[in-house]
Amino acid sequence: MENLPIAKKIILFDGVCNLCDNSVQFIIKHDDKDVFRFASLQSEIGQQILKHIGVDPTKVDSIVLYVPGVAYYLKAEAAMQISSELNSWHRFLSYLSFTGSIGNFVYDYIAKNRYKWYGKKEECLIPTAALKEKFL
């Protein structure tokens, strides 16, 4: 796919989810190596990336990690891959095996209840000028 930043991993997230927004803010704060760029699943670029990697946008409503030209990860596996790049104690979560059916069961349970527990926005996050370069 053209027009994507070179050597950056792209996190697609639910742009109206408060939990997802807080997670993106946390990742930005702990992304000391400037590894990640972000796009909401609802955005045009988010939809283009999903189409490009062959993921049905109607079947995914949570996190997707896309490593251009390499692979993509969904749900718990995406979370573990992301945590491995962070400069925080959360990096150690990547050493645990939360992928597979158990990890996705827990992930799906949280994802299913995220609006009820954390709320929902009426529109996607508008990044500040200082954060704008992090978003596609």
Tab-separated table of C-alpha atoms in Angstrom:
chain	number	residue	atom	x	y	z
A	1	MET	CA	0.000	0.000	0.000
A	2	GLU	CA	1.345	3.407	-0.949
A	3	ASN	CA	1.528	6.536	1.206
A	4	LEU	CA	2.168	4.678	4.458
A	5	PRO	CA	5.077	5.761	6.620
A	6	ILE	CA	8.231	3.732	6.053
A	7	ALA	CA	9.395	1.469	8.886
A	8	LYS	CA	6.392	2.206	11.120
A	9	LYS	CA	3.898	-0.245	12.567
A	10	ILE	CA	0.311	0.895	12.182
A	11	ILE	CA	-2.271	0.470	14.900
A	12	LEU	CA	-5.901	0.566	13.808
A	13	PHE	CA	-8.255	1.260	16.694
A	14	ASP	CA	-11.909	1.987	17.394
A	15	GLY	CA	-11.946	5.776	17.195
A	16	VAL	CA	-15.116	6.257	19.248
A	17	CYS	CA	-14.151	3.962	22.142
A	18	ASN	CA	-12.915	5.666	25.325
A	19	LEU	CA	-10.907	2.591	26.360
A	20	CYS	CA	-9.261	2.491	22.922
A	21	ASP	CA	-8.502	6.225	23.065
A	22	ASN	CA	-6.892	5.810	26.491
A	23	SER	CA	-4.900	2.858	25.162
A	24	VAL	CA	-3.642	4.913	22.200
A	25	GLN	CA	-2.604	7.720	24.565
A	26	PHE	CA	-0.773	5.175	26.743
A	27	ILE	CA	1.020	3.675	23.732
A	28	ILE	CA	2.084	7.118	22.502
A	29	LYS	CA	3.452	7.978	25.949
A	30	HIS	CA	5.513	4.768	26.118
A	31	ASP	CA	6.561	4.540	22.449
A	32	ASP	CA	10.055	5.893	23.091
A	33	LYS	CA	11.431	4.403	19.861
A	34	ASP	CA	8.673	6.053	17.751
A	35	VAL	CA	7.597	2.690	16.334
A	36	PHE	CA	3.866	3.270	15.880
A	37	ARG	CA	1.465	5.309	13.806
A	38	PHE	CA	-2.296	5.302	14.371
A	39	ALA	CA	-5.512	5.365	12.380
A	40	SER	CA	-9.068	4.747	13.463
A	41	LEU	CA	-10.897	1.787	12.003
A	42	GLN	CA	-13.594	4.233	10.904
A	43	SER	CA	-11.225	6.437	8.902
A	44	GLU	CA	-10.733	6.201	5.163
A	45	ILE	CA	-7.106	5.061	5.575
A	46	GLY	CA	-8.172	2.533	8.209
A	47	GLN	CA	-10.744	1.075	5.827
A	48	GLN	CA	-8.159	0.996	3.001
A	49	ILE	CA	-5.646	-0.856	5.166
A	50	LEU	CA	-8.258	-3.429	6.230
A	51	LYS	CA	-9.182	-4.005	2.600
A	52	HIS	CA	-5.504	-4.254	1.622
A	53	ILE	CA	-4.765	-6.953	4.225
A	54	GLY	CA	-7.996	-8.810	3.490
A	55	VAL	CA	-9.788	-8.198	6.781
A	56	ASP	CA	-13.543	-7.688	6.518
A	57	PRO	CA	-14.275	-4.314	8.192
A	58	THR	CA	-17.658	-5.617	9.373
A	59	LYS	CA	-15.929	-8.451	11.255
A	60	VAL	CA	-13.373	-6.399	13.178
A	61	ASP	CA	-14.273	-3.788	15.764
A	62	SER	CA	-11.160	-3.592	17.871
A	63	ILE	CA	-7.399	-3.389	17.541
A	64	VAL	CA	-5.410	-4.360	14.460
A	65	LEU	CA	-1.631	-4.079	14.216
A	66	TYR	CA	-0.353	-3.849	10.647
A	67	VAL	CA	3.360	-4.216	9.942
A	68	PRO	CA	3.563	-3.136	6.286
A	69	GLY	CA	5.007	-5.778	4.024
A	70	VAL	CA	5.383	-8.244	6.899
A	71	ALA	CA	2.194	-9.262	8.742
A	72	TYR	CA	-0.890	-8.148	10.590
A	73	TYR	CA	-2.185	-9.106	14.021
A	74	LEU	CA	-5.652	-9.024	15.562
A	75	LYS	CA	-7.024	-8.837	19.098
A	76	ALA	CA	-4.841	-10.361	21.854
A	77	GLU	CA	-1.987	-11.107	19.480
A	78	ALA	CA	-1.933	-7.455	18.377
A	79	ALA	CA	-1.898	-6.319	22.015
A	80	MET	CA	1.033	-8.622	22.815
A	81	GLN	CA	2.994	-7.439	19.758
A	82	ILE	CA	2.371	-3.806	20.702
A	83	SER	CA	3.345	-4.311	24.350
A	84	SER	CA	6.671	-5.830	23.269
A	85	GLU	CA	7.688	-2.451	21.808
A	86	LEU	CA	6.740	-0.272	24.784
A	87	ASN	CA	9.076	1.265	27.309
A	88	SER	CA	7.101	0.315	30.396
A	89	TRP	CA	6.500	-2.653	32.630
A	90	HIS	CA	3.743	-3.648	30.174
A	91	ARG	CA	6.457	-4.883	27.805
A	92	PHE	CA	6.709	-7.972	29.994
A	93	LEU	CA	3.146	-8.894	29.060
A	94	SER	CA	4.488	-9.771	25.634
A	95	TYR	CA	6.381	-12.679	27.172
A	96	LEU	CA	3.149	-14.240	28.392
A	97	SER	CA	1.212	-16.347	25.977
A	98	PHE	CA	-2.175	-14.642	25.931
A	99	THR	CA	-2.701	-15.345	22.277
A	100	GLY	CA	-4.857	-18.119	20.954
A	101	SER	CA	-8.287	-19.050	22.222
A	102	ILE	CA	-7.810	-18.067	25.883
A	103	GLY	CA	-6.255	-14.686	25.107
A	104	ASN	CA	-8.895	-13.889	22.502
A	105	PHE	CA	-11.678	-15.023	24.852
A	106	VAL	CA	-10.526	-12.495	27.455
A	107	TYR	CA	-9.936	-9.874	24.767
A	108	ASP	CA	-13.383	-10.434	23.221
A	109	TYR	CA	-15.062	-10.205	26.638
A	110	ILE	CA	-13.458	-6.834	27.321
A	111	ALA	CA	-14.115	-5.615	23.754
A	112	LYS	CA	-17.774	-6.638	23.971
A	113	ASN	CA	-18.256	-4.626	27.167
A	114	ARG	CA	-15.942	-1.671	26.473
A	115	TYR	CA	-18.686	0.835	25.630
A	116	LYS	CA	-20.698	-0.136	28.704
A	117	TRP	CA	-17.699	0.038	31.035
A	118	TYR	CA	-15.747	2.956	29.531
A	119	GLY	CA	-18.242	4.838	27.386
A	120	LYS	CA	-18.315	5.891	23.778
A	121	LYS	CA	-17.585	9.169	21.994
A	122	GLU	CA	-19.789	10.740	19.375
A	123	GLU	CA	-16.811	11.197	17.052
A	124	CYS	CA	-13.203	10.114	16.657
A	125	LEU	CA	-10.334	11.742	18.511
A	126	ILE	CA	-8.895	14.870	16.922
A	127	PRO	CA	-5.168	14.838	17.732
A	128	THR	CA	-3.438	17.911	19.038
A	129	ALA	CA	-0.898	19.624	16.807
A	130	ALA	CA	1.924	17.983	18.767
A	131	LEU	CA	0.453	14.498	18.185
A	132	LYS	CA	-0.733	14.994	14.616
A	133	GLU	CA	2.352	13.339	13.084
A	134	LYS	CA	1.484	10.109	14.924
A	135	PHE	CA	-1.860	9.762	13.126
A	136	LEU	CA	-2.487	8.824	9.502
